[in-house]
XYZ file of N, CA and C in Angstrom:
732
model
N 48.305 -8.944 256.075
C 48.042 -9.154 257.493
C 47.080 -8.094 257.987
N 46.495 -8.337 259.155
C 45.568 -7.379 259.717
C 46.337 -6.178 260.258
N 45.631 -5.060 260.343
C 46.278 -3.793 260.694
C 46.424 -3.623 262.204
N 47.038 -4.587 262.851
C 47.315 -4.474 264.269
C 48.785 -4.115 264.458
N 49.043 -3.169 265.332
C 50.414 -2.735 265.569
C 51.204 -3.849 266.266
N 52.528 -3.854 266.084
C 53.336 -4.926 266.688
C 53.186 -5.025 268.197
N 53.080 -3.879 268.880
C 52.984 -3.949 270.342
C 51.668 -4.575 270.783
N 50.619 -4.433 269.956
C 49.345 -5.080 270.271
C 49.483 -6.592 270.142
N 50.162 -7.032 269.083
C 50.376 -8.463 268.891
C 51.215 -9.057 270.020
N 52.267 -8.335 270.414
C 53.143 -8.814 271.486
C 52.376 -8.908 272.805
N 51.585 -7.867 273.093
C 50.803 -7.868 274.337
C 49.782 -9.002 274.351
N 49.139 -9.230 273.213
C 48.151 -10.311 273.128
C 48.810 -11.671 273.329
N 49.982 -11.867 272.712
C 50.694 -13.138 272.863
C 51.157 -13.354 274.303
N 51.628 -12.280 274.930
C 52.115 -12.387 276.313
C 50.983 -12.665 277.294
N 49.763 -12.280 276.943
C 48.639 -12.478 277.856
C 48.225 -13.937 277.955
N 48.536 -14.746 276.921
C 48.087 -16.144 276.907
C 48.712 -16.955 278.044
N 50.043 -17.013 278.173
C 50.606 -17.777 279.301
C 50.187 -17.214 280.653
N 49.992 -15.893 280.730
C 49.542 -15.305 281.996
C 48.152 -15.819 282.366
N 47.248 -15.873 281.384
C 45.894 -16.358 281.658
C 45.902 -17.830 282.055
N 46.748 -18.624 281.383
C 46.857 -20.041 281.754
C 47.380 -20.173 283.181
N 48.347 -19.334 283.547
C 48.893 -19.361 284.899
C 47.807 -19.032 285.929
N 46.990 -18.031 285.633
C 45.901 -17.668 286.536
C 44.917 -18.823 286.686
N 44.608 -19.499 285.575
C 43.697 -20.644 285.625
C 44.262 -21.736 286.524
N 45.564 -21.991 286.401
C 46.181 -23.061 287.177
C 46.238 -22.748 288.665
N 46.603 -21.490 289.011
C 46.729 -21.168 290.435
C 45.366 -21.027 291.110
N 44.323 -20.747 290.324
C 42.975 -20.672 290.899
C 42.270 -22.025 290.865
N 42.935 -23.022 290.260
C 42.398 -24.378 290.220
C 41.005 -24.406 289.600
N 40.861 -23.691 288.473
C 39.559 -23.576 287.820
C 39.424 -24.617 286.721
N 38.611 -25.621 286.958
C 38.355 -26.622 285.927
C 37.640 -25.993 284.740
N 36.711 -25.115 285.026
C 35.981 -24.438 283.958
C 36.915 -23.604 283.088
N 37.914 -22.985 283.716
C 38.884 -22.207 282.960
C 39.688 -23.074 281.999
N 40.087 -24.266 282.463
C 40.837 -25.172 281.591
C 39.977 -25.658 280.433
N 38.724 -25.988 280.705
C 37.833 -26.419 279.640
C 37.641 -25.308 278.610
N 37.462 -24.078 279.105
C 37.312 -22.953 278.200
C 38.559 -22.699 277.379
N 39.721 -22.842 277.999
C 40.985 -22.628 277.282
C 41.177 -23.686 276.207
N 40.921 -24.953 276.538
C 41.022 -26.016 275.537
C 40.096 -25.735 274.358
N 38.868 -25.363 274.663
C 37.888 -25.087 273.607
C 38.333 -23.928 272.728
N 38.806 -22.855 273.363
C 39.215 -21.670 272.615
C 40.399 -21.963 271.699
N 41.421 -22.636 272.224
C 42.620 -22.905 271.429
C 42.325 -23.839 270.259
N 41.602 -24.922 270.537
C 41.309 -25.878 269.474
C 40.394 -25.258 268.420
N 39.391 -24.515 268.857
C 38.469 -23.878 267.909
C 39.197 -22.870 267.044
N 40.092 -22.103 267.654
C 40.807 -21.086 266.887
C 41.695 -21.725 265.816
N 42.388 -22.792 266.166
C 43.241 -23.471 265.196
C 42.412 -23.982 264.017
N 41.279 -24.614 264.319
C 40.422 -25.163 263.266
C 39.839 -24.061 262.391
N 39.234 -23.050 263.015
C 38.578 -21.981 262.263
C 39.590 -21.181 261.446
N 40.752 -20.903 262.034
C 41.767 -20.128 261.314
C 42.275 -20.896 260.094
N 42.468 -22.199 260.241
C 42.926 -23.007 259.106
C 41.895 -22.983 257.979
N 40.617 -23.091 258.316
C 39.569 -23.040 257.302
C 39.557 -21.700 256.577
N 39.686 -20.625 257.346
C 39.651 -19.281 256.755
C 40.847 -19.054 255.842
N 42.027 -19.399 256.301
C 43.230 -19.154 255.505
C 43.250 -20.018 254.248
N 42.751 -21.241 254.342
C 42.718 -22.108 253.162
C 41.740 -21.570 252.126
N 40.628 -21.024 252.573
C 39.670 -20.467 251.619
C 40.211 -19.200 250.960
N 40.918 -18.394 251.714
C 41.412 -17.128 251.166
C 42.600 -17.329 250.235
N 43.425 -18.346 250.522
C 44.617 -18.584 249.697
C 44.718 -20.068 249.388
N 44.345 -20.425 248.184
C 44.369 -21.831 247.793
C 45.792 -22.376 247.688
N 46.773 -21.472 247.523
C 48.159 -21.918 247.421
C 48.834 -22.058 248.781
N 48.085 -21.809 249.854
C 48.626 -21.917 251.203
C 48.696 -23.392 251.604
N 49.892 -23.919 251.759
C 50.055 -25.330 252.096
C 49.918 -25.600 253.590
N 50.213 -24.582 254.402
C 50.159 -24.778 255.845
C 48.729 -24.966 256.328
N 47.796 -24.189 255.779
C 46.400 -24.252 256.225
C 45.794 -25.644 256.028
N 45.868 -26.249 254.808
C 45.312 -27.608 254.672
C 46.052 -28.646 255.501
N 47.366 -28.433 255.705
C 48.117 -29.368 256.546
C 47.588 -29.346 257.974
N 47.340 -28.146 258.488
C 46.786 -28.012 259.830
C 45.374 -28.576 259.879
N 44.599 -28.297 258.844
C 43.210 -28.737 258.806
C 43.098 -30.256 258.796
N 43.884 -30.908 257.946
C 43.815 -32.370 257.866
C 44.468 -33.041 259.068
N 45.374 -32.323 259.723
C 45.986 -32.876 260.920
C 45.218 -32.573 262.192
N 44.153 -31.769 262.069
C 43.403 -31.366 263.259
C 42.757 -32.537 263.997
N 42.171 -33.520 263.300
C 41.590 -34.652 264.046
C 42.583 -35.328 264.979
N 43.841 -35.437 264.535
C 44.874 -36.040 265.382
C 45.118 -35.164 266.610
N 45.204 -33.845 266.379
C 45.408 -32.919 267.489
C 44.246 -32.968 268.471
N 43.034 -33.032 267.935
C 41.843 -33.068 268.790
C 41.821 -34.337 269.638
N 42.076 -35.481 268.997
C 42.066 -36.748 269.726
C 43.173 -36.770 270.779
N 44.350 -36.232 270.418
C 45.457 -36.202 271.376
C 45.124 -35.320 272.576
N 44.445 -34.203 272.321
C 44.062 -33.309 273.419
C 43.060 -33.981 274.352
N 42.045 -34.608 273.772
C 41.046 -35.299 274.589
C 41.691 -36.452 275.353
N 42.575 -37.191 274.669
C 43.242 -38.318 275.329
C 44.101 -37.845 276.497
N 44.713 -36.673 276.346
C 45.564 -36.161 277.423
C 44.771 -35.889 278.693
N 43.496 -35.534 278.534
C 42.674 -35.268 279.718
C 42.356 -36.542 280.492
N 42.527 -37.692 279.844
C 42.288 -38.968 280.518
C 43.583 -39.673 280.903
N 44.647 -39.451 280.122
C 45.880 -40.229 280.307
C 46.960 -39.500 281.089
N 47.000 -38.180 281.000
C 48.009 -37.404 281.721
C 47.485 -37.122 283.124
N 48.209 -37.594 284.115
C 47.712 -37.570 285.493
C 47.247 -36.216 285.984
N 48.082 -35.190 285.860
C 47.736 -33.879 286.405
C 46.562 -33.257 285.665
N 46.520 -33.446 284.331
C 45.399 -32.898 283.566
C 44.120 -33.648 283.899
N 44.207 -34.981 284.007
C 43.025 -35.782 284.343
C 42.467 -35.380 285.698
N 43.351 -35.160 286.655
C 42.903 -34.788 287.994
C 42.210 -33.436 287.995
N 42.753 -32.495 287.221
C 42.191 -31.142 287.212
C 40.850 -31.072 286.490
N 40.617 -31.958 285.531
C 39.401 -31.853 284.733
C 38.346 -32.881 285.123
N 38.751 -34.144 285.306
C 37.752 -35.195 285.483
C 37.676 -35.753 286.901
N 38.829 -35.921 287.541
C 38.798 -36.680 288.789
C 39.206 -35.894 289.999
N 39.761 -36.617 290.955
C 40.243 -35.980 292.169
C 39.128 -35.290 292.931
N 39.367 -34.021 293.264
C 38.402 -33.255 294.050
C 37.110 -32.986 293.291
N 37.108 -33.208 291.954
C 35.919 -32.923 291.159
C 35.023 -34.145 290.978
N 35.460 -35.301 291.451
C 34.697 -36.508 291.189
C 33.307 -36.430 291.802
N 33.205 -35.923 293.018
C 31.889 -35.796 293.647
C 31.005 -34.826 292.883
N 31.629 -33.774 292.330
C 30.875 -32.822 291.519
C 30.367 -33.479 290.246
N 31.222 -34.294 289.616
C 30.803 -35.013 288.407
C 29.632 -35.947 288.712
N 29.760 -36.695 289.801
C 28.693 -37.631 290.183
C 27.401 -36.883 290.478
N 27.530 -35.732 291.140
C 26.340 -34.940 291.454
C 25.640 -34.442 290.202
N 26.413 -33.997 289.198
C 25.812 -33.519 287.955
C 25.090 -34.638 287.210
N 25.705 -35.811 287.195
C 25.055 -36.943 286.533
C 23.737 -37.279 287.222
N 23.745 -37.284 288.532
C 22.513 -37.597 289.272
C 21.458 -36.517 289.068
N 21.881 -35.257 289.010
C 20.930 -34.182 288.743
C 20.272 -34.346 287.380
N 21.070 -34.694 286.370
C 20.526 -34.870 285.025
C 19.544 -36.040 284.995
N 19.906 -37.151 285.627
C 19.014 -38.319 285.633
C 17.720 -38.023 286.377
N 17.798 -37.183 287.402
C 16.595 -36.810 288.151
C 15.783 -35.769 287.395
N 16.465 -34.865 286.698
C 15.780 -33.736 286.071
C 15.111 -34.051 284.754
N 15.672 -34.965 283.957
C 15.099 -35.252 282.633
C 13.643 -35.703 282.721
N 13.270 -36.639 283.626
C 11.846 -37.003 283.720
C 10.956 -35.806 284.076
N 11.458 -34.871 284.868
C 10.667 -33.688 285.229
C 10.480 -32.762 284.020
N 11.499 -32.718 283.153
C 11.362 -31.928 281.919
C 10.330 -32.567 281.008
N 10.390 -33.875 280.857
C 9.454 -34.577 279.984
C 8.024 -34.509 280.525
N 7.894 -34.470 281.837
C 6.568 -34.383 282.441
C 5.944 -33.023 282.215
N 6.768 -31.975 282.160
C 6.278 -30.612 281.944
C 7.126 -29.983 280.832
N 6.896 -30.385 279.566
C 7.777 -29.948 278.471
C 7.706 -28.452 278.169
N 6.688 -27.768 278.680
C 6.584 -26.321 278.449
C 7.209 -25.507 279.582
N 7.847 -26.189 280.521
C 8.566 -25.509 281.583
C 7.741 -25.310 282.833
N 8.445 -25.098 283.948
C 7.799 -24.894 285.239
C 7.757 -23.432 285.653
N 8.342 -22.564 284.851
C 8.343 -21.140 285.195
C 9.726 -20.630 285.531
N 9.897 -19.334 285.361
C 11.201 -18.715 285.577
C 11.687 -18.889 287.014
N 12.960 -19.217 287.150
C 13.643 -19.356 288.444
C 13.034 -20.433 289.338
N 12.404 -21.425 288.735
C 11.810 -22.501 289.532
C 12.594 -23.806 289.427
N 13.672 -23.823 288.639
C 14.393 -25.073 288.369
C 14.935 -25.710 289.647
N 15.547 -24.914 290.517
C 16.123 -25.462 291.734
C 15.084 -26.113 292.620
N 13.956 -25.438 292.778
C 12.889 -25.977 293.631
C 12.271 -27.222 293.011
N 12.078 -27.221 291.684
C 11.495 -28.375 291.006
C 12.427 -29.575 291.085
N 13.726 -29.348 290.869
C 14.678 -30.446 290.927
C 14.813 -30.977 292.347
N 14.820 -30.063 293.325
C 14.876 -30.478 294.720
C 16.196 -31.073 295.151
N 17.288 -30.640 294.500
C 18.615 -31.168 294.838
C 19.194 -30.350 295.983
N 19.470 -31.004 297.096
C 19.964 -30.333 298.296
C 21.310 -30.919 298.682
N 22.294 -30.058 298.889
C 23.620 -30.489 299.301
C 23.593 -30.934 300.767
N 24.637 -31.666 301.190
C 24.679 -32.107 302.598
C 24.594 -30.962 303.601
N 25.043 -29.758 303.201
C 24.961 -28.606 304.114
C 23.595 -27.934 304.097
N 22.648 -28.521 303.343
C 21.300 -27.982 303.311
C 21.042 -26.950 302.236
N 22.049 -26.641 301.414
C 21.900 -25.630 300.366
C 21.300 -26.264 299.117
N 20.198 -25.652 298.616
C 19.588 -26.120 297.379
C 20.389 -25.593 296.195
N 20.711 -26.464 295.244
C 21.568 -26.045 294.128
C 21.216 -26.821 292.879
N 21.613 -26.269 291.742
C 21.545 -26.955 290.460
C 22.790 -26.545 289.686
N 23.558 -27.511 289.190
C 24.888 -27.247 288.654
C 24.965 -27.292 287.135
N 23.919 -27.731 286.458
C 23.930 -27.859 284.998
C 22.931 -26.862 284.430
N 23.426 -25.839 283.745
C 22.509 -24.802 283.269
C 21.640 -25.310 282.120
N 22.107 -26.307 281.371
C 21.238 -26.912 280.367
C 19.949 -27.413 281.023
N 20.131 -28.098 282.143
C 18.985 -28.649 282.854
C 18.130 -27.534 283.453
N 18.782 -26.527 284.018
C 18.031 -25.408 284.599
C 17.180 -24.704 283.547
N 17.739 -24.509 282.361
C 16.995 -23.861 281.279
C 15.785 -24.691 280.873
N 15.990 -25.998 280.732
C 14.897 -26.876 280.316
C 13.802 -26.935 281.373
N 14.183 -26.948 282.652
C 13.177 -26.984 283.716
C 12.412 -25.665 283.795
N 13.096 -24.562 283.629
C 12.444 -23.252 283.716
C 11.560 -22.961 282.512
N 12.100 -23.146 281.316
C 11.441 -22.654 280.099
C 10.964 -23.755 279.165
N 11.208 -24.995 279.523
C 10.722 -26.087 278.704
C 11.604 -26.365 277.508
N 11.170 -27.314 276.695
C 11.951 -27.735 275.534
C 12.065 -26.605 274.519
N 10.969 -25.903 274.266
C 10.993 -24.806 273.303
C 11.912 -23.687 273.782
N 11.831 -23.361 275.048
C 12.694 -22.332 275.599
C 14.155 -22.732 275.550
N 14.428 -24.011 275.801
C 15.803 -24.518 275.720
C 16.353 -24.332 274.315
N 15.563 -24.750 273.315
C 16.008 -24.634 271.923
C 16.168 -23.169 271.532
N 15.245 -22.304 271.982
C 15.313 -20.888 271.624
C 16.535 -20.215 272.241
N 16.821 -20.515 273.512
C 17.927 -19.856 274.200
C 19.270 -20.240 273.594
N 19.522 -21.539 273.485
C 20.819 -21.966 272.974
C 20.902 -21.822 271.462
N 19.761 -21.941 270.788
C 19.750 -21.696 269.351
C 20.114 -20.266 269.021
N 19.683 -19.336 269.875
C 20.004 -17.917 269.703
C 21.516 -17.709 269.643
N 22.233 -18.333 270.556
C 23.691 -18.170 270.593
C 24.381 -18.983 269.494
N 23.844 -20.153 269.174
C 24.450 -20.957 268.115
C 24.294 -20.289 266.753
N 23.172 -19.598 266.549
C 23.023 -18.812 265.321
C 24.081 -17.718 265.268
N 24.361 -17.115 266.424
C 25.419 -16.110 266.478
C 26.779 -16.698 266.154
N 27.044 -17.911 266.653
C 28.307 -18.590 266.348
C 28.427 -18.823 264.847
N 27.360 -19.341 264.246
C 27.397 -19.655 262.819
C 27.514 -18.388 261.969
N 26.738 -17.344 262.306
C 26.744 -16.126 261.508
C 28.102 -15.432 261.540
N 28.707 -15.347 262.731
C 30.006 -14.680 262.834
C 31.094 -15.489 262.144
N 31.055 -16.818 262.294
C 32.059 -17.640 261.609
C 31.881 -17.575 260.099
N 30.650 -17.600 259.618
C 30.395 -17.549 258.185
C 30.922 -16.254 257.583
N 30.689 -15.137 258.279
C 31.185 -13.857 257.777
C 32.702 -13.790 257.846
N 33.277 -14.344 258.912
C 34.738 -14.376 259.009
C 35.333 -15.192 257.866
N 34.612 -16.227 257.438
C 35.081 -17.090 256.361
C 34.917 -16.437 254.993
N 33.868 -15.639 254.823
C 33.520 -15.120 253.502
C 34.067 -13.736 253.210
N 34.135 -12.888 254.233
C 34.494 -11.495 253.998
C 35.990 -11.361 253.797
N 36.365 -10.671 252.734
C 37.786 -10.490 252.426
C 38.341 -9.200 253.003
N 37.469 -8.308 253.473
C 37.932 -7.018 253.984
C 38.762 -7.211 255.238
N 39.856 -6.477 255.325
C 40.747 -6.568 256.472
C 40.893 -5.191 257.103
N 40.342 -5.013 258.264
C 40.450 -3.755 258.984
C 40.698 -4.046 260.443
N 40.217 -3.165 261.301
C 40.391 -3.364 262.737
C 39.201 -4.070 263.368
N 38.084 -4.176 262.637
C 36.900 -4.782 263.232
C 36.563 -6.149 262.637
N 36.734 -6.355 261.342
C 36.393 -7.641 260.746
C 37.171 -8.816 261.342
N 38.459 -8.650 261.714
C 39.159 -9.777 262.357
C 38.553 -10.198 263.688
N 37.701 -9.355 264.278
C 37.080 -9.707 265.552
C 35.970 -10.735 265.389
N 35.542 -10.972 264.153
C 34.467 -11.943 263.925
C 34.858 -13.333 264.407
N 36.085 -13.742 264.134
C 36.508 -15.089 264.515
C 36.586 -15.279 266.024
N 37.308 -14.438 266.788
C 37.307 -14.617 268.247
C 35.926 -14.444 268.857
N 35.087 -13.630 268.216
C 33.723 -13.460 268.710
C 32.940 -14.756 268.557
N 33.096 -15.404 267.423
C 32.426 -16.685 267.201
C 32.878 -17.723 268.227
N 34.176 -17.769 268.498
C 34.713 -18.730 269.460
C 34.236 -18.418 270.874
N 34.144 -17.138 271.217
C 33.676 -16.744 272.552
C 32.234 -17.183 272.776
N 31.385 -17.010 271.763
C 29.986 -17.424 271.881
C 29.875 -18.946 271.979
N 30.694 -19.652 271.194
C 30.697 -21.111 271.277
C 31.142 -21.567 272.661
N 32.150 -20.906 273.198
C 32.638 -21.241 274.531
C 31.548 -21.044 275.574
N 30.796 -19.967 275.439
C 29.711 -19.698 276.389
C 28.697 -20.832 276.397
N 28.311 -21.285 275.202
C 27.323 -22.363 275.116
C 27.860 -23.641 275.751
N 29.129 -23.954 275.512
C 29.697 -25.201 276.015
C 29.873 -25.194 277.535
N 30.314 -24.069 278.097
C 30.572 -24.047 279.539
C 29.289 -24.066 280.346
N 28.149 -23.816 279.700
C 26.888 -23.900 280.428
C 26.578 -25.336 280.862
N 27.292 -26.306 280.289
C 27.140 -27.689 280.740
C 27.738 -27.889 282.119
N 28.628 -26.984 282.529
C 29.298 -27.090 283.822
C 28.878 -25.965 284.757
N 28.733 -24.771 284.219
C 28.454 -23.593 285.039
C 26.976 -23.217 284.958
N 26.304 -23.222 286.105
C 24.897 -22.842 286.145
C 24.702 -21.405 286.602
N 25.759 -20.753 287.025
C 25.659 -19.367 287.469
C 25.353 -18.451 286.277
N 24.530 -17.421 286.500
C 24.125 -16.519 285.426
C 24.920 -15.221 285.425
N 26.003 -15.167 286.192
C 26.768 -13.937 286.299
C 27.444 -13.514 285.006
N 27.739 -14.474 284.122
C 28.390 -14.125 282.863
C 27.411 -13.883 281.720
N 26.112 -13.939 281.986
C 25.125 -13.738 280.928
C 25.143 -12.326 280.345
N 25.297 -11.255 281.158
C 25.384 -9.923 280.540
C 26.512 -9.814 279.524
N 27.650 -10.451 279.807
C 28.764 -10.424 278.856
C 28.378 -11.154 277.576
N 27.690 -12.297 277.722
C 27.286 -13.063 276.540
C 26.317 -12.266 275.670
N 25.392 -11.557 276.289
C 24.442 -10.770 275.502
C 25.110 -9.552 274.875
N 26.117 -8.995 275.536
C 26.889 -7.918 274.914
C 27.650 -8.446 273.701
N 28.191 -9.660 273.813
C 28.869 -10.275 272.673
C 27.902 -10.500 271.522
N 26.666 -10.876 271.830
C 25.677 -11.063 270.778
C 25.341 -9.734 270.107
N 25.269 -8.664 270.886
C 25.054 -7.351 270.288
C 26.198 -6.964 269.366
N 27.410 -7.249 269.808
C 28.582 -7.008 268.968
C 28.522 -7.853 267.709
N 28.060 -9.090 267.839
C 27.954 -9.978 266.686
C 26.981 -9.427 265.657
N 25.840 -8.942 266.123
C 24.847 -8.366 265.200
C 25.455 -7.193 264.432
N 26.162 -6.318 265.136
C 26.747 -5.138 264.498
C 27.812 -5.535 263.474
N 28.694 -6.472 263.835
C 29.769 -6.852 262.930
C 29.253 -7.649 261.731
N 28.266 -8.493 261.959
C 27.684 -9.234 260.837
C 27.012 -8.270 259.865
N 26.345 -7.256 260.398
C 25.721 -6.235 259.541
C 26.777 -5.490 258.728
N 27.864 -5.091 259.383
C 28.930 -4.389 258.674
C 29.587 -5.286 257.636
N 29.762 -6.554 257.975
C 30.353 -7.492 257.023
C 29.442 -7.690 255.816
N 28.138 -7.724 256.057
C 27.184 -7.844 254.946
C 27.267 -6.643 254.017
N 27.365 -5.445 254.596
C 27.519 -4.238 253.773
C 28.815 -4.284 252.971
N 29.893 -4.768 253.592
C 31.170 -4.865 252.877
C 31.064 -5.846 251.715
N 30.359 -6.969 251.922
C 30.166 -7.932 250.843
C 29.367 -7.326 249.697
N 28.295 -6.607 250.037
C 27.465 -5.978 249.010
C 28.260 -4.945 248.224
N 29.083 -4.176 248.917
C 29.910 -3.181 248.242
C 30.912 -3.852 247.315
N 31.501 -4.953 247.771
C 32.464 -5.682 246.954
C 31.799 -6.278 245.717
N 30.592 -6.859 245.899
C 29.868 -7.437 244.770
C 29.462 -6.369 243.768
N 29.047 -5.206 244.276
C 28.665 -4.116 243.374
C 29.864 -3.644 242.556
N 31.028 -3.598 243.176
C 32.238 -3.209 242.455
C 32.601 -4.203 241.372
N 32.405 -5.498 241.635
C 32.704 -6.513 240.630
C 31.747 -6.418 239.453
N 30.466 -6.080 239.723
C 29.499 -5.968 238.631
C 29.782 -4.752 237.752
N 30.316 -3.677 238.342
C 30.612 -2.470 237.566
C 31.902 -2.598 236.767
N 32.780 -3.487 237.125
C 34.100 -3.586 236.505
C 34.040 -3.863 235.016
N 33.231 -4.803 234.506
C 33.188 -5.034 233.057
C 32.746 -3.802 232.276
N 31.797 -3.053 232.806
C 31.314 -1.859 232.132
C 32.404 -0.820 232.034
N 33.221 -0.684 233.082
C 34.316 0.285 233.074
C 35.365 -0.108 232.045
N 35.632 -1.430 231.975
C 36.632 -1.903 231.024
C 36.190 -1.661 229.580
N 34.884 -1.819 229.296
C 34.388 -1.557 227.960
C 34.458 -0.066 227.623
């Protein structure tokens, strides 16, 4: 097991229901989407990692092969369970959903007309979406990125974070070293994936500094994991010579 003290594990476990409670009392749809993404991603990624590390582990493949059922059941619950459906898709959010769809339908032709972008911080003005109270807004950051920086900028921005997701997950899957920092690769990968996904709903840039700090952390941990792999491989190559 990883070298985390019992009180750290207990505190981490106790924080989960507290965070869900905060999400519910603040009525945050984005929080629920992020929580669903984090929990499902962690179950999937952890099962893959444990199955690769221990081929005799029966629980990991059972979870892995049963994951599609869990995923479908989770998605179905957002449509079939009344309270969950209301919090995520309908109710007070229906007008917001309709507004986002209309923004996308209006914005895509503008992106295609100017595929190299209209310039930084110009997305709102180019889209021209005005709320009934007269406030100009844009609610889909995917669209804002494409309008500001064009198709190439869109691919570069989100590709940057997706590369971070892949690199951290790959190292978490491959590296056998267990310390206090290598286990952070998996939650780091999930956090970056969550950031990319919530940009479909959240257009505010207030969480971008945190995302870039996570990317800096990803670079450092991937580098350390690479060094650990090289050290491990070098030790394996020297072993036959020592035995002789």
